[in-house]
mmCIF file of C-alpha atoms in Angstrom:
data_model
loop_
_atom_site.group_PDB
_atom_site.id
_atom_site.type_symbol
_atom_site.label_atom_id
_atom_site.label_comp_id
_atom_site.label_asym_id
_atom_site.label_seq_id
_atom_site.Cartn_x
_atom_site.Cartn_y
_atom_site.Cartn_z
ATOM 1 C CA MET A 2 -24.907 92.829 208.423
ATOM 2 C CA ARG A 3 -27.134 89.416 207.759
ATOM 3 C CA ARG A 4 -30.187 91.108 209.345
ATOM 4 C CA THR A 5 -29.904 93.930 206.918
ATOM 5 C CA ARG A 6 -29.736 91.273 204.054
ATOM 6 C CA LEU A 7 -32.853 89.475 205.458
ATOM 7 C CA SER A 8 -34.601 92.749 205.723
ATOM 8 C CA ALA A 9 -33.677 93.708 202.273
ATOM 9 C CA LEU A 10 -34.902 90.205 201.060
ATOM 10 C CA SER A 11 -38.145 90.415 203.039
ATOM 11 C CA LEU A 12 -38.954 93.956 201.307
ATOM 12 C CA PHE A 13 -37.860 92.638 197.842
ATOM 13 C CA LEU A 14 -40.092 89.812 198.228
ATOM 14 C CA ALA A 15 -42.810 91.787 199.591
ATOM 15 C CA LEU A 16 -42.574 94.032 196.611
ATOM 16 C CA LEU A 17 -42.387 91.504 194.379
ATOM 17 C CA VAL A 18 -45.769 89.589 195.510
ATOM 18 C CA SER A 19 -47.582 93.285 195.518
ATOM 19 C CA GLY A 20 -46.286 93.606 191.897
ATOM 20 C CA CYS A 21 -47.625 90.565 190.554
ATOM 21 C CA GLY A 22 -51.159 92.085 191.579
ATOM 22 C CA VAL A 23 -52.017 89.049 193.816
ATOM 23 C CA GLU A 24 -54.858 90.144 195.956
ATOM 24 C CA PHE A 25 -55.415 88.348 199.537
ATOM 25 C CA GLY A 26 -57.828 88.393 202.331
ATOM 26 C CA ASN A 27 -61.237 87.416 200.765
ATOM 27 C CA GLY A 28 -59.981 83.919 200.005
ATOM 28 C CA ASP A 29 -60.502 84.714 196.423
ATOM 29 C CA GLU A 30 -56.922 85.115 194.995
ATOM 30 C CA SER A 31 -56.592 86.425 191.391
ATOM 31 C CA ILE A 32 -54.019 88.193 189.395
ATOM 32 C CA ALA A 33 -55.020 91.416 188.961
ATOM 33 C CA GLY A 34 -52.916 92.216 186.011
ATOM 34 C CA GLU A 35 -52.448 95.913 187.121
ATOM 35 C CA GLY A 36 -48.949 95.535 188.867
ATOM 36 C CA SER A 37 -46.391 96.070 186.192
ATOM 37 C CA SER A 38 -42.728 95.435 186.122
ATOM 38 C CA ASP A 39 -41.933 98.966 185.836
ATOM 39 C CA ASN A 40 -43.864 99.615 189.048
ATOM 40 C CA LEU A 41 -41.765 97.083 190.726
ATOM 41 C CA ASP A 42 -38.850 98.458 189.377
ATOM 42 C CA GLU A 43 -39.470 101.740 190.669
ATOM 43 C CA ALA A 44 -40.253 100.800 193.948
ATOM 44 C CA ALA A 45 -37.149 98.492 194.063
ATOM 45 C CA ILE A 46 -34.885 101.631 192.897
ATOM 46 C CA ALA A 47 -36.688 103.732 195.678
ATOM 47 C CA ALA A 48 -36.048 101.149 198.173
ATOM 48 C CA GLY A 49 -32.338 100.901 197.408
ATOM 49 C CA ILE A 50 -32.320 97.223 196.349
ATOM 50 C CA ILE A 51 -31.511 98.002 192.466
ATOM 51 C CA VAL A 52 -29.454 100.845 191.142
ATOM 52 C CA ASP A 53 -31.404 103.392 189.061
ATOM 53 C CA PRO A 54 -29.897 102.621 185.362
ATOM 54 C CA SER A 55 -30.291 106.355 184.519
ATOM 55 C CA ALA A 56 -28.164 107.312 187.352
ATOM 56 C CA LEU A 57 -24.875 104.945 186.555
ATOM 57 C CA ASP A 58 -21.786 106.455 185.663
ATOM 58 C CA ILE A 59 -18.720 104.373 185.206
ATOM 59 C CA GLN A 60 -16.172 106.851 186.232
ATOM 60 C CA GLY A 61 -13.536 105.813 188.840
ATOM 61 C CA PHE A 62 -10.656 103.040 189.453
ATOM 62 C CA TYR A 63 -11.536 99.103 189.713
ATOM 63 C CA GLU A 64 -9.404 96.656 190.644
ATOM 64 C CA ARG A 65 -9.183 93.014 191.387
ATOM 65 C CA ASP A 66 -6.517 90.574 192.476
ATOM 66 C CA SER A 67 -7.539 87.407 190.639
ATOM 67 C CA GLY A 68 -4.541 85.246 191.810
ATOM 68 C CA PHE A 69 -3.055 85.348 188.671
ATOM 69 C CA GLY A 70 -2.304 89.190 189.450
ATOM 70 C CA THR A 71 -3.898 92.453 189.390
ATOM 71 C CA ASP A 72 -6.651 93.238 187.010
ATOM 72 C CA ARG A 73 -7.208 97.073 186.477
ATOM 73 C CA PHE A 74 -10.008 99.210 184.796
ATOM 74 C CA CYS A 75 -10.367 103.186 184.596
ATOM 75 C CA ALA A 76 -13.157 105.483 183.285
ATOM 76 C CA ILE A 77 -12.951 109.061 183.142
ATOM 77 C CA ARG A 78 -15.992 111.176 182.046
ATOM 78 C CA GLN A 79 -15.399 113.265 178.841
ATOM 79 C CA ASP A 80 -19.066 114.409 178.541
ATOM 80 C CA ASP A 81 -22.375 113.276 179.581
ATOM 81 C CA ASP A 82 -22.163 109.663 178.159
ATOM 82 C CA ARG A 83 -18.625 109.239 176.860
ATOM 83 C CA TYR A 84 -15.440 108.054 178.806
ATOM 84 C CA GLN A 85 -11.693 107.648 178.532
ATOM 85 C CA VAL A 86 -10.882 104.000 179.540
ATOM 86 C CA GLY A 87 -8.273 101.683 180.130
ATOM 87 C CA ILE A 88 -8.292 98.068 181.080
ATOM 88 C CA LEU A 89 -5.500 95.451 182.217
ATOM 89 C CA ALA A 90 -6.732 91.799 182.761
ATOM 90 C CA VAL A 91 -4.000 89.691 184.052
ATOM 91 C CA PHE A 92 -3.669 86.086 183.602
ATOM 92 C CA GLY A 93 -0.360 85.214 184.909
ATOM 93 C CA GLU A 94 3.283 86.891 185.006
ATOM 94 C CA THR A 95 3.313 87.369 181.348
ATOM 95 C CA SER A 96 -0.372 86.612 180.135
ATOM 96 C CA GLN A 97 -2.468 89.575 179.805
ATOM 97 C CA CYS A 98 -4.919 91.792 177.777
ATOM 98 C CA GLU A 99 -4.285 95.731 177.855
ATOM 99 C CA GLY A 100 -5.511 98.467 175.942
ATOM 100 C CA ARG A 101 -7.185 101.991 176.302
ATOM 101 C CA GLY A 102 -9.638 104.088 174.235
ATOM 102 C CA THR A 103 -13.082 105.468 174.677
ATOM 103 C CA ALA A 104 -16.443 104.132 175.960
ATOM 104 C CA THR A 105 -20.187 105.402 175.988
ATOM 105 C CA LEU A 106 -22.579 104.473 178.500
ATOM 106 C CA ASP A 107 -26.382 103.834 178.029
ATOM 107 C CA GLY A 108 -28.208 103.053 180.962
ATOM 108 C CA ALA A 109 -26.311 99.758 182.033
ATOM 109 C CA ASN A 110 -24.574 99.136 178.679
ATOM 110 C CA VAL A 111 -21.195 100.092 178.070
ATOM 111 C CA THR A 112 -19.376 99.989 174.478
ATOM 112 C CA MET A 113 -15.731 100.285 174.370
ATOM 113 C CA THR A 114 -13.523 100.949 171.550
ATOM 114 C CA LEU A 115 -10.020 99.856 172.960
ATOM 115 C CA ARG A 116 -6.605 100.168 171.419
ATOM 116 C CA ASN A 117 -3.147 98.849 172.063
ATOM 117 C CA SER A 118 0.075 99.977 171.761
ATOM 118 C CA ARG A 119 0.465 99.349 168.171
ATOM 119 C CA ASP A 120 -3.000 101.058 167.613
ATOM 120 C CA ASP A 121 -4.834 97.709 166.759
ATOM 121 C CA THR A 122 -8.463 98.149 167.815
ATOM 122 C CA CYS A 123 -11.015 96.054 169.600
ATOM 123 C CA LYS A 124 -14.789 96.967 170.076
ATOM 124 C CA VAL A 125 -16.149 95.293 173.308
ATOM 125 C CA THR A 126 -19.733 95.554 175.419
ATOM 126 C CA ALA A 127 -19.732 95.241 178.906
ATOM 127 C CA SER A 128 -22.321 96.154 181.633
ATOM 128 C CA PHE A 129 -21.915 97.951 184.795
ATOM 129 C CA ASP A 130 -24.343 97.233 187.460
ATOM 130 C CA GLY A 131 -22.994 100.291 189.799
ATOM 131 C CA ASN A 132 -20.089 98.057 191.591
ATOM 132 C CA VAL A 133 -18.820 95.840 188.643
ATOM 133 C CA ILE A 134 -17.781 96.285 185.264
ATOM 134 C CA GLN A 135 -18.201 93.008 183.503
ATOM 135 C CA ILE A 136 -17.557 92.417 179.755
ATOM 136 C CA ALA A 137 -19.448 90.213 177.505
ATOM 137 C CA GLY A 138 -18.925 86.709 177.270
ATOM 138 C CA GLU A 139 -18.173 86.734 173.706
ATOM 139 C CA VAL A 140 -15.643 89.413 172.386
ATOM 140 C CA ALA A 141 -14.754 90.193 168.650
ATOM 141 C CA ASP A 142 -11.980 88.312 166.941
ATOM 142 C CA SER A 143 -9.922 91.772 166.771
ATOM 143 C CA CYS A 144 -9.550 92.007 170.479
ATOM 144 C CA ALA A 145 -6.969 89.205 170.474
ATOM 145 C CA ALA A 146 -4.427 91.550 169.243
ATOM 146 C CA LEU A 147 -4.854 93.417 172.565
ATOM 147 C CA CYS A 148 -4.025 90.079 174.445
ATOM 148 C CA THR A 149 -1.024 87.414 174.747
ATOM 149 C CA PRO A 150 -1.599 84.154 173.252
ATOM 150 C CA ARG A 151 -4.395 82.026 175.530
ATOM 151 C CA ALA A 152 -5.607 85.335 177.123
ATOM 152 C CA SER A 153 -9.200 87.086 176.411
ATOM 153 C CA LEU A 154 -11.120 89.953 177.619
ATOM 154 C CA ALA A 155 -14.203 87.724 177.286
ATOM 155 C CA GLY A 156 -16.059 87.682 180.710
ATOM 156 C CA VAL A 157 -13.623 89.744 182.799
ATOM 157 C CA ALA A 158 -15.453 91.427 185.530
ATOM 158 C CA ILE A 159 -13.610 94.018 187.818
ATOM 159 C CA PRO A 160 -15.100 95.824 190.657
ATOM 160 C CA LEU A 161 -15.042 99.452 191.538
ATOM 161 C CA ILE A 162 -12.612 100.724 194.277
ATOM 162 C CA ASP A 163 -12.761 104.583 193.956
ATOM 163 C CA ASP A 164 -15.157 106.663 191.898
ATOM 164 C CA SER A 165 -12.934 109.641 191.530
ATOM 165 C CA GLN A 166 -11.387 111.208 188.477
ATOM 166 C CA ASP A 167 -8.014 111.323 190.321
ATOM 167 C CA ALA A 168 -7.989 107.687 191.234
ATOM 168 C CA ALA A 169 -8.808 106.503 187.632
ATOM 169 C CA GLY A 170 -5.835 108.939 186.320
ATOM 170 C CA LYS A 171 -3.428 106.841 188.499
ATOM 171 C CA ALA A 172 -4.290 103.472 187.126
ATOM 172 C CA VAL A 173 -1.136 101.935 185.497
ATOM 173 C CA GLY A 174 -0.797 99.121 182.958
ATOM 174 C CA ARG A 175 2.055 96.757 182.128
ATOM 175 C CA ASN A 176 2.747 98.284 178.765
ATOM 176 C CA ILE A 177 0.729 101.250 178.790
ATOM 177 C CA GLY A 178 1.967 103.656 181.661
ATOM 178 C CA ARG A 179 -1.183 105.143 182.592
ATOM 179 C CA LEU A 180 -4.430 103.385 181.479
ATOM 180 C CA CYS A 181 -6.269 106.645 181.613
ATOM 181 C CA ASN A 182 -4.109 109.737 181.329
ATOM 182 C CA GLY A 183 -6.258 111.946 183.918
ATOM 183 C CA VAL A 184 -6.914 114.514 181.205
ATOM 184 C CA SER A 185 -10.627 115.367 180.472
ATOM 185 C CA GLY A 186 -12.134 116.972 177.648
#
């Protein structure tokens, strides 16, 4: 595994240097200016170093044991870029944030509208890198309604465990039975 990481790192560094347009061999090193970040990104995507943002899909079941409890997130695709989602972020035995709602995906950017059991609404933004959903470090004040005192959705990160709709439909919360009810459409 270490050898694979070193090989990937070596490939990335070689792509980085070639993408900068540095010419070697004649003793006259210069910046050619023709290497673009788009070409470098394309090469990194082709080499499997980074995920193609246009191919991302957040559908699935996410889970992380934080030591305070088990955080969960689920997403079920409704159409091309709209998802049914649910989240439980745990900060102790009685401290949590919990809600469900909808999300849209635009490249690696996720915009969620969440509701709690009292129908309070919260809008949050997150990013997705193909492995982890990461909520932004700042959330709207209205998101406090989804949380117990001293808990917040800000900065919560949960890794993808299973990308199937079936697994996402089985995600359970504390106060909300099924975070994603498993029904699409």
